Amino acid sequence: MIELYTWATPNGRKISIALEEMQLPYIVYPVDLQKEEQFASNFLELSPNNKIPAIVDQSNGVRLFESGAILTYLAETSGKFLPVSQPNRAAVMAWLNWQIAGFGPMLGQLNHFLNVADEESPYTIARFSAEAVRLFAVLDRQLASHEYVAGAYSIADMAIYPWSLPAFARISERAERTFDNIGRWHQAMAERAAVQAGMEIPQT
């Protein structure tokens, strides 16, 4: 049984989608970020960075934080959605790290300065908007020649989708283009029952 400590954020939904897709048994422990429960001492023991998600594998005592590490562990544990052989494995890991290193952080910063910051900063918004548009173009170009991000459906798709979906309309508007390949991929992802279930976890 996997204990999943999570909240209704893109990073949290990566893991619930993966658990649903891999059909691994799990139990959800919500960590309410609005109540700053991520700073509680008991959660700090699981996640030294005070961020969700985190997991505990009851079968062997493994504790993990950071979504990329968790996705890799779950894929290797289940034997699903992460190729064993090269170069397919390398492609999945490259796109997983693309999301972790750039796509997620840039969209997160843009959302903060658009919707959370006390003062408007036109330069900051312009800077993060431009980078978000560039990253969407990178993803759209990749999906022009691949059904899923790294070829076959993988943990890379699970990582990218929860970030790309809520930002899609805003970034398309700013870019003044439709990103048709991402739109097609979004539809394919949305039709997967495990993705639908994972996107609803936790119930808030």
PDB file of C-alpha atoms in Angstrom:
ATOM      1  CA  MET A   1       0.000   0.000   0.000  1.00  0.00           C
ATOM      2  CA  ILE A   2       1.242   3.476  -0.907  1.00  0.00           C
ATOM      3  CA  GLU A   3       0.525   6.375   1.419  1.00  0.00           C
ATOM      4  CA  LEU A   4       0.115   9.520  -0.693  1.00  0.00           C
ATOM      5  CA  TYR A   5       0.467  12.907   0.978  1.00  0.00           C
ATOM      6  CA  THR A   6      -0.901  15.437  -1.478  1.00  0.00           C
ATOM      7  CA  TRP A   7      -3.055  18.426  -2.306  1.00  0.00           C
ATOM      8  CA  ALA A   8      -5.039  19.616  -5.335  1.00  0.00           C
ATOM      9  CA  THR A   9      -2.084  21.034  -7.273  1.00  0.00           C
ATOM     10  CA  PRO A  10      -0.417  20.014 -10.535  1.00  0.00           C
ATOM     11  CA  ASN A  11       2.483  18.396  -8.686  1.00  0.00           C
ATOM     12  CA  GLY A  12       0.123  16.431  -6.476  1.00  0.00           C
ATOM     13  CA  ARG A  13      -2.007  15.294  -9.393  1.00  0.00           C
ATOM     14  CA  LYS A  14       0.980  13.866 -11.213  1.00  0.00           C
ATOM     15  CA  ILE A  15       1.212  11.198  -8.534  1.00  0.00           C
ATOM     16  CA  SER A  16      -2.479  10.396  -8.198  1.00  0.00           C
ATOM     17  CA  ILE A  17      -2.689   9.976 -11.989  1.00  0.00           C
ATOM     18  CA  ALA A  18       0.302   7.632 -11.891  1.00  0.00           C
ATOM     19  CA  LEU A  19      -1.115   5.554  -9.056  1.00  0.00           C
ATOM     20  CA  GLU A  20      -4.422   5.228 -10.893  1.00  0.00           C
ATOM     21  CA  GLU A  21      -2.706   4.307 -14.168  1.00  0.00           C
ATOM     22  CA  MET A  22      -0.415   1.776 -12.510  1.00  0.00           C
ATOM     23  CA  GLN A  23      -3.291   0.328 -10.462  1.00  0.00           C
ATOM     24  CA  LEU A  24      -1.220   0.432  -7.308  1.00  0.00           C
ATOM     25  CA  PRO A  25      -3.202   0.372  -4.054  1.00  0.00           C
ATOM     26  CA  TYR A  26      -2.939   3.656  -2.188  1.00  0.00           C
ATOM     27  CA  ILE A  27      -4.486   5.760   0.520  1.00  0.00           C
ATOM     28  CA  VAL A  28      -4.676   9.551   0.377  1.00  0.00           C
ATOM     29  CA  TYR A  29      -3.653  11.882   3.178  1.00  0.00           C
ATOM     30  CA  PRO A  30      -4.548  15.467   2.194  1.00  0.00           C
ATOM     31  CA  VAL A  31      -2.048  18.157   3.170  1.00  0.00           C
ATOM     32  CA  ASP A  32      -4.010  21.409   3.117  1.00  0.00           C
ATOM     33  CA  LEU A  33      -1.674  24.069   1.765  1.00  0.00           C
ATOM     34  CA  GLN A  34      -4.133  26.840   2.572  1.00  0.00           C
ATOM     35  CA  LYS A  35      -3.809  25.884   6.230  1.00  0.00           C
ATOM     36  CA  GLU A  36      -0.005  25.545   5.813  1.00  0.00           C
ATOM     37  CA  GLU A  37      -0.115  21.914   6.906  1.00  0.00           C
ATOM     38  CA  GLN A  38       3.016  21.321   4.809  1.00  0.00           C
ATOM     39  CA  PHE A  39       4.980  23.013   7.591  1.00  0.00           C
ATOM     40  CA  ALA A  40       3.789  20.614  10.293  1.00  0.00           C
ATOM     41  CA  SER A  41       6.582  18.693  11.985  1.00  0.00           C
ATOM     42  CA  ASN A  42       5.141  15.284  11.092  1.00  0.00           C
ATOM     43  CA  PHE A  43       5.042  16.204   7.399  1.00  0.00           C
ATOM     44  CA  LEU A  44       8.581  17.596   7.574  1.00  0.00           C
ATOM     45  CA  GLU A  45       9.737  14.103   8.463  1.00  0.00           C
ATOM     46  CA  LEU A  46       8.408  12.913   5.110  1.00  0.00           C
ATOM     47  CA  SER A  47       9.278  15.935   3.003  1.00  0.00           C
ATOM     48  CA  PRO A  48      12.339  17.922   4.162  1.00  0.00           C
ATOM     49  CA  ASN A  49      11.499  20.607   1.583  1.00  0.00           C
ATOM     50  CA  ASN A  50       8.006  21.178   3.039  1.00  0.00           C
ATOM     51  CA  LYS A  51       6.424  20.502  -0.345  1.00  0.00           C
ATOM     52  CA  ILE A  52       3.817  18.055  -1.551  1.00  0.00           C
ATOM     53  CA  PRO A  53       3.682  15.365  -2.806  1.00  0.00           C
ATOM     54  CA  ALA A  54       5.330  12.747  -0.637  1.00  0.00           C
ATOM     55  CA  ILE A  55       4.795   9.010  -0.387  1.00  0.00           C
ATOM     56  CA  VAL A  56       5.468   6.140   1.973  1.00  0.00           C
ATOM     57  CA  ASP A  57       5.570   2.615   0.561  1.00  0.00           C
ATOM     58  CA  GLN A  58       4.233   0.479   3.383  1.00  0.00           C
ATOM     59  CA  SER A  59       5.653  -2.673   1.802  1.00  0.00           C
ATOM     60  CA  ASN A  60       9.270  -1.674   2.337  1.00  0.00           C
ATOM     61  CA  GLY A  61       9.329   1.563   4.317  1.00  0.00           C
ATOM     62  CA  VAL A  62      10.579   3.701   1.431  1.00  0.00           C
ATOM     63  CA  ARG A  63       9.803   7.392   1.932  1.00  0.00           C
ATOM     64  CA  LEU A  64      10.070   9.771  -0.977  1.00  0.00           C
ATOM     65  CA  PHE A  65       9.526  13.440  -1.700  1.00  0.00           C
ATOM     66  CA  GLU A  66       9.885  15.344  -5.018  1.00  0.00           C
ATOM     67  CA  SER A  67       7.439  14.386  -7.749  1.00  0.00           C
ATOM     68  CA  GLY A  68      10.017  13.282 -10.317  1.00  0.00           C
ATOM     69  CA  ALA A  69      11.637  10.864  -7.893  1.00  0.00           C
ATOM     70  CA  ILE A  70       8.221   9.537  -6.890  1.00  0.00           C
ATOM     71  CA  LEU A  71       7.100   9.009 -10.483  1.00  0.00           C
ATOM     72  CA  THR A  72      10.311   7.160 -11.307  1.00  0.00           C
ATOM     73  CA  TYR A  73      10.017   4.978  -8.208  1.00  0.00           C
ATOM     74  CA  LEU A  74       6.386   4.089  -8.915  1.00  0.00           C
ATOM     75  CA  ALA A  75       7.137   3.296 -12.554  1.00  0.00           C
ATOM     76  CA  GLU A  76      10.021   1.039 -11.591  1.00  0.00           C
ATOM     77  CA  THR A  77       7.961  -0.589  -8.826  1.00  0.00           C
ATOM     78  CA  SER A  78       5.028  -1.316 -11.129  1.00  0.00           C
ATOM     79  CA  GLY A  79       7.064  -2.010 -14.245  1.00  0.00           C
ATOM     80  CA  LYS A  80       4.844   0.385 -16.201  1.00  0.00           C
ATOM     81  CA  PHE A  81       5.166   3.652 -18.152  1.00  0.00           C
ATOM     82  CA  LEU A  82       8.972   3.889 -18.027  1.00  0.00           C
ATOM     83  CA  PRO A  83      10.838   1.848 -20.648  1.00  0.00           C
ATOM     84  CA  VAL A  84      13.667  -0.372 -19.470  1.00  0.00           C
ATOM     85  CA  SER A  85      15.698  -0.186 -22.664  1.00  0.00           C
ATOM     86  CA  GLN A  86      17.444   2.733 -24.297  1.00  0.00           C
ATOM     87  CA  PRO A  87      16.909   5.088 -26.064  1.00  0.00           C
ATOM     88  CA  ASN A  88      13.228   5.042 -25.096  1.00  0.00           C
ATOM     89  CA  ARG A  89      13.976   5.282 -21.386  1.00  0.00           C
ATOM     90  CA  ALA A  90      16.265   8.263 -21.953  1.00  0.00           C
ATOM     91  CA  ALA A  91      13.549  10.073 -23.908  1.00  0.00           C
ATOM     92  CA  VAL A  92      11.030   9.695 -21.084  1.00  0.00           C
ATOM     93  CA  MET A  93      13.538  10.868 -18.492  1.00  0.00           C
ATOM     94  CA  ALA A  94      14.493  13.877 -20.616  1.00  0.00           C
ATOM     95  CA  TRP A  95      10.891  15.075 -20.908  1.00  0.00           C
ATOM     96  CA  LEU A  96      10.184  14.329 -17.258  1.00  0.00           C
ATOM     97  CA  ASN A  97      13.121  16.519 -16.300  1.00  0.00           C
ATOM     98  CA  TRP A  98      12.031  19.172 -18.806  1.00  0.00           C
ATOM     99  CA  GLN A  99       8.785  19.474 -16.884  1.00  0.00           C
ATOM    100  CA  ILE A 100      10.460  19.523 -13.490  1.00  0.00           C
ATOM    101  CA  ALA A 101      13.219  21.972 -14.382  1.00  0.00           C
ATOM    102  CA  GLY A 102      11.399  24.435 -16.620  1.00  0.00           C
ATOM    103  CA  PHE A 103       7.781  23.909 -17.561  1.00  0.00           C
ATOM    104  CA  GLY A 104       6.325  23.626 -14.071  1.00  0.00           C
ATOM    105  CA  PRO A 105       8.442  26.322 -12.406  1.00  0.00           C
ATOM    106  CA  MET A 106       7.829  28.872 -15.168  1.00  0.00           C
ATOM    107  CA  LEU A 107       4.070  28.327 -15.145  1.00  0.00           C
ATOM    108  CA  GLY A 108       4.064  28.431 -11.355  1.00  0.00           C
ATOM    109  CA  GLN A 109       5.892  31.748 -11.282  1.00  0.00           C
ATOM    110  CA  LEU A 110       3.641  33.221 -13.961  1.00  0.00           C
ATOM    111  CA  ASN A 111       0.559  32.186 -12.017  1.00  0.00           C
ATOM    112  CA  HIS A 112       1.984  33.731  -8.847  1.00  0.00           C
ATOM    113  CA  PHE A 113       2.704  37.114 -10.383  1.00  0.00           C
ATOM    114  CA  LEU A 114      -0.610  37.184 -12.246  1.00  0.00           C
ATOM    115  CA  ASN A 115      -2.901  35.997  -9.470  1.00  0.00           C
ATOM    116  CA  VAL A 116      -1.172  36.085  -6.071  1.00  0.00           C
ATOM    117  CA  ALA A 117       1.393  38.887  -5.874  1.00  0.00           C
ATOM    118  CA  ASP A 118       0.310  41.999  -3.981  1.00  0.00           C
ATOM    119  CA  GLU A 119       1.759  44.352  -6.594  1.00  0.00           C
ATOM    120  CA  GLU A 120       1.634  44.056 -10.361  1.00  0.00           C
ATOM    121  CA  SER A 121       5.023  43.788 -12.032  1.00  0.00           C
ATOM    122  CA  PRO A 122       4.672  44.235 -15.810  1.00  0.00           C
ATOM    123  CA  TYR A 123       8.304  43.307 -16.488  1.00  0.00           C
ATOM    124  CA  THR A 124       8.080  40.113 -14.433  1.00  0.00           C
ATOM    125  CA  ILE A 125       4.788  39.092 -16.018  1.00  0.00           C
ATOM    126  CA  ALA A 126       6.156  39.770 -19.497  1.00  0.00           C
ATOM    127  CA  ARG A 127       9.288  37.760 -18.775  1.00  0.00           C
ATOM    128  CA  PHE A 128       7.503  34.683 -17.440  1.00  0.00           C
ATOM    129  CA  SER A 129       4.785  34.946 -20.094  1.00  0.00           C
ATOM    130  CA  ALA A 130       7.365  34.899 -22.868  1.00  0.00           C
ATOM    131  CA  GLU A 131       9.092  31.858 -21.397  1.00  0.00           C
ATOM    132  CA  ALA A 132       5.762  30.066 -20.901  1.00  0.00           C
ATOM    133  CA  VAL A 133       4.854  30.692 -24.544  1.00  0.00           C
ATOM    134  CA  ARG A 134       8.265  29.396 -25.637  1.00  0.00           C
ATOM    135  CA  LEU A 135       7.851  26.223 -23.570  1.00  0.00           C
ATOM    136  CA  PHE A 136       4.368  25.601 -24.937  1.00  0.00           C
ATOM    137  CA  ALA A 137       5.833  25.930 -28.433  1.00  0.00           C
ATOM    138  CA  VAL A 138       8.498  23.348 -27.541  1.00  0.00           C
ATOM    139  CA  LEU A 139       5.824  20.927 -26.337  1.00  0.00           C
ATOM    140  CA  ASP A 140       3.592  21.564 -29.344  1.00  0.00           C
ATOM    141  CA  ARG A 141       6.493  20.915 -31.723  1.00  0.00           C
ATOM    142  CA  GLN A 142       7.305  17.632 -29.977  1.00  0.00           C
ATOM    143  CA  LEU A 143       3.686  16.498 -30.146  1.00  0.00           C
ATOM    144  CA  ALA A 144       3.524  17.266 -33.864  1.00  0.00           C
ATOM    145  CA  SER A 145       5.486  14.066 -34.504  1.00  0.00           C
ATOM    146  CA  HIS A 146       4.637  12.005 -31.405  1.00  0.00           C
ATOM    147  CA  GLU A 147       1.292  10.655 -30.200  1.00  0.00           C
ATOM    148  CA  TYR A 148       2.440  11.166 -26.617  1.00  0.00           C
ATOM    149  CA  VAL A 149       5.282  13.334 -25.383  1.00  0.00           C
ATOM    150  CA  ALA A 150       8.062  10.740 -25.467  1.00  0.00           C
ATOM    151  CA  GLY A 151       6.426   8.457 -28.031  1.00  0.00           C
ATOM    152  CA  ALA A 152       4.496   5.867 -26.023  1.00  0.00           C
ATOM    153  CA  TYR A 153       2.366   6.978 -23.080  1.00  0.00           C
ATOM    154  CA  SER A 154       4.600   7.421 -20.038  1.00  0.00           C
ATOM    155  CA  ILE A 155       5.232   9.162 -16.752  1.00  0.00           C
ATOM    156  CA  ALA A 156       6.362  12.171 -18.796  1.00  0.00           C
ATOM    157  CA  ASP A 157       2.761  12.700 -19.948  1.00  0.00           C
ATOM    158  CA  MET A 158       1.517  12.274 -16.395  1.00  0.00           C
ATOM    159  CA  ALA A 159       3.932  14.951 -15.198  1.00  0.00           C
ATOM    160  CA  ILE A 160       3.263  17.514 -17.929  1.00  0.00           C
ATOM    161  CA  TYR A 161      -0.507  17.275 -18.312  1.00  0.00           C
ATOM    162  CA  PRO A 162      -1.611  18.669 -14.908  1.00  0.00           C
ATOM    163  CA  TRP A 163       0.549  21.739 -15.539  1.00  0.00           C
ATOM    164  CA  SER A 164      -0.329  22.320 -19.180  1.00  0.00           C
ATOM    165  CA  LEU A 165      -4.101  21.917 -18.971  1.00  0.00           C
ATOM    166  CA  PRO A 166      -5.000  24.846 -16.660  1.00  0.00           C
ATOM    167  CA  ALA A 167      -2.578  27.200 -18.408  1.00  0.00           C
ATOM    168  CA  PHE A 168      -3.515  26.239 -21.962  1.00  0.00           C
ATOM    169  CA  ALA A 169      -6.150  28.887 -22.700  1.00  0.00           C
ATOM    170  CA  ARG A 170      -4.176  31.735 -21.146  1.00  0.00           C
ATOM    171  CA  ILE A 171      -0.922  30.858 -22.896  1.00  0.00           C
ATOM    172  CA  SER A 172      -2.676  30.308 -26.223  1.00  0.00           C
ATOM    173  CA  GLU A 173      -4.214  33.763 -25.906  1.00  0.00           C
ATOM    174  CA  ARG A 174      -0.881  35.367 -25.088  1.00  0.00           C
ATOM    175  CA  ALA A 175       0.831  33.532 -27.943  1.00  0.00           C
ATOM    176  CA  GLU A 176      -2.022  34.317 -30.354  1.00  0.00           C
ATOM    177  CA  ARG A 177      -1.927  30.725 -31.592  1.00  0.00           C
ATOM    178  CA  THR A 178      -3.897  27.579 -30.893  1.00  0.00           C
ATOM    179  CA  PHE A 179      -1.183  24.956 -30.187  1.00  0.00           C
ATOM    180  CA  ASP A 180      -3.269  22.353 -32.002  1.00  0.00           C
ATOM    181  CA  ASN A 181      -0.965  19.441 -31.196  1.00  0.00           C
ATOM    182  CA  ILE A 182      -1.221  20.119 -27.470  1.00  0.00           C
ATOM    183  CA  GLY A 183      -4.986  20.398 -27.841  1.00  0.00           C
ATOM    184  CA  ARG A 184      -5.126  16.974 -29.501  1.00  0.00           C
ATOM    185  CA  TRP A 185      -2.931  15.510 -26.759  1.00  0.00           C
ATOM    186  CA  HIS A 186      -5.068  17.102 -24.037  1.00  0.00           C
ATOM    187  CA  GLN A 187      -8.124  15.400 -25.510  1.00  0.00           C
ATOM    188  CA  ALA A 188      -6.378  12.019 -25.562  1.00  0.00           C
ATOM    189  CA  MET A 189      -5.271  12.464 -21.969  1.00  0.00           C
ATOM    190  CA  ALA A 190      -8.727  13.581 -20.805  1.00  0.00           C
ATOM    191  CA  GLU A 191     -10.289  10.434 -22.255  1.00  0.00           C
ATOM    192  CA  ARG A 192      -8.208   8.168 -20.018  1.00  0.00           C
ATOM    193  CA  ALA A 193     -10.227   6.997 -17.016  1.00  0.00           C
ATOM    194  CA  ALA A 194      -7.170   6.962 -14.744  1.00  0.00           C
ATOM    195  CA  VAL A 195      -6.347  10.557 -15.645  1.00  0.00           C
ATOM    196  CA  GLN A 196      -9.925  11.601 -14.896  1.00  0.00           C
ATOM    197  CA  ALA A 197      -9.764   9.881 -11.505  1.00  0.00           C
ATOM    198  CA  GLY A 198      -6.306  11.203 -10.653  1.00  0.00           C
ATOM    199  CA  MET A 199      -7.234  14.784 -11.438  1.00  0.00           C
ATOM    200  CA  GLU A 200      -9.966  14.628  -8.772  1.00  0.00           C
ATOM    201  CA  ILE A 201      -7.619  13.644  -5.942  1.00  0.00           C
ATOM    202  CA  PRO A 202      -7.761  14.750  -3.227  1.00  0.00           C
ATOM    203  CA  GLN A 203     -11.345  15.815  -2.829  1.00  0.00           C
ATOM    204  CA  THR A 204     -11.257  19.341  -1.411  1.00  0.00           C
TER     205      THR A 204
END
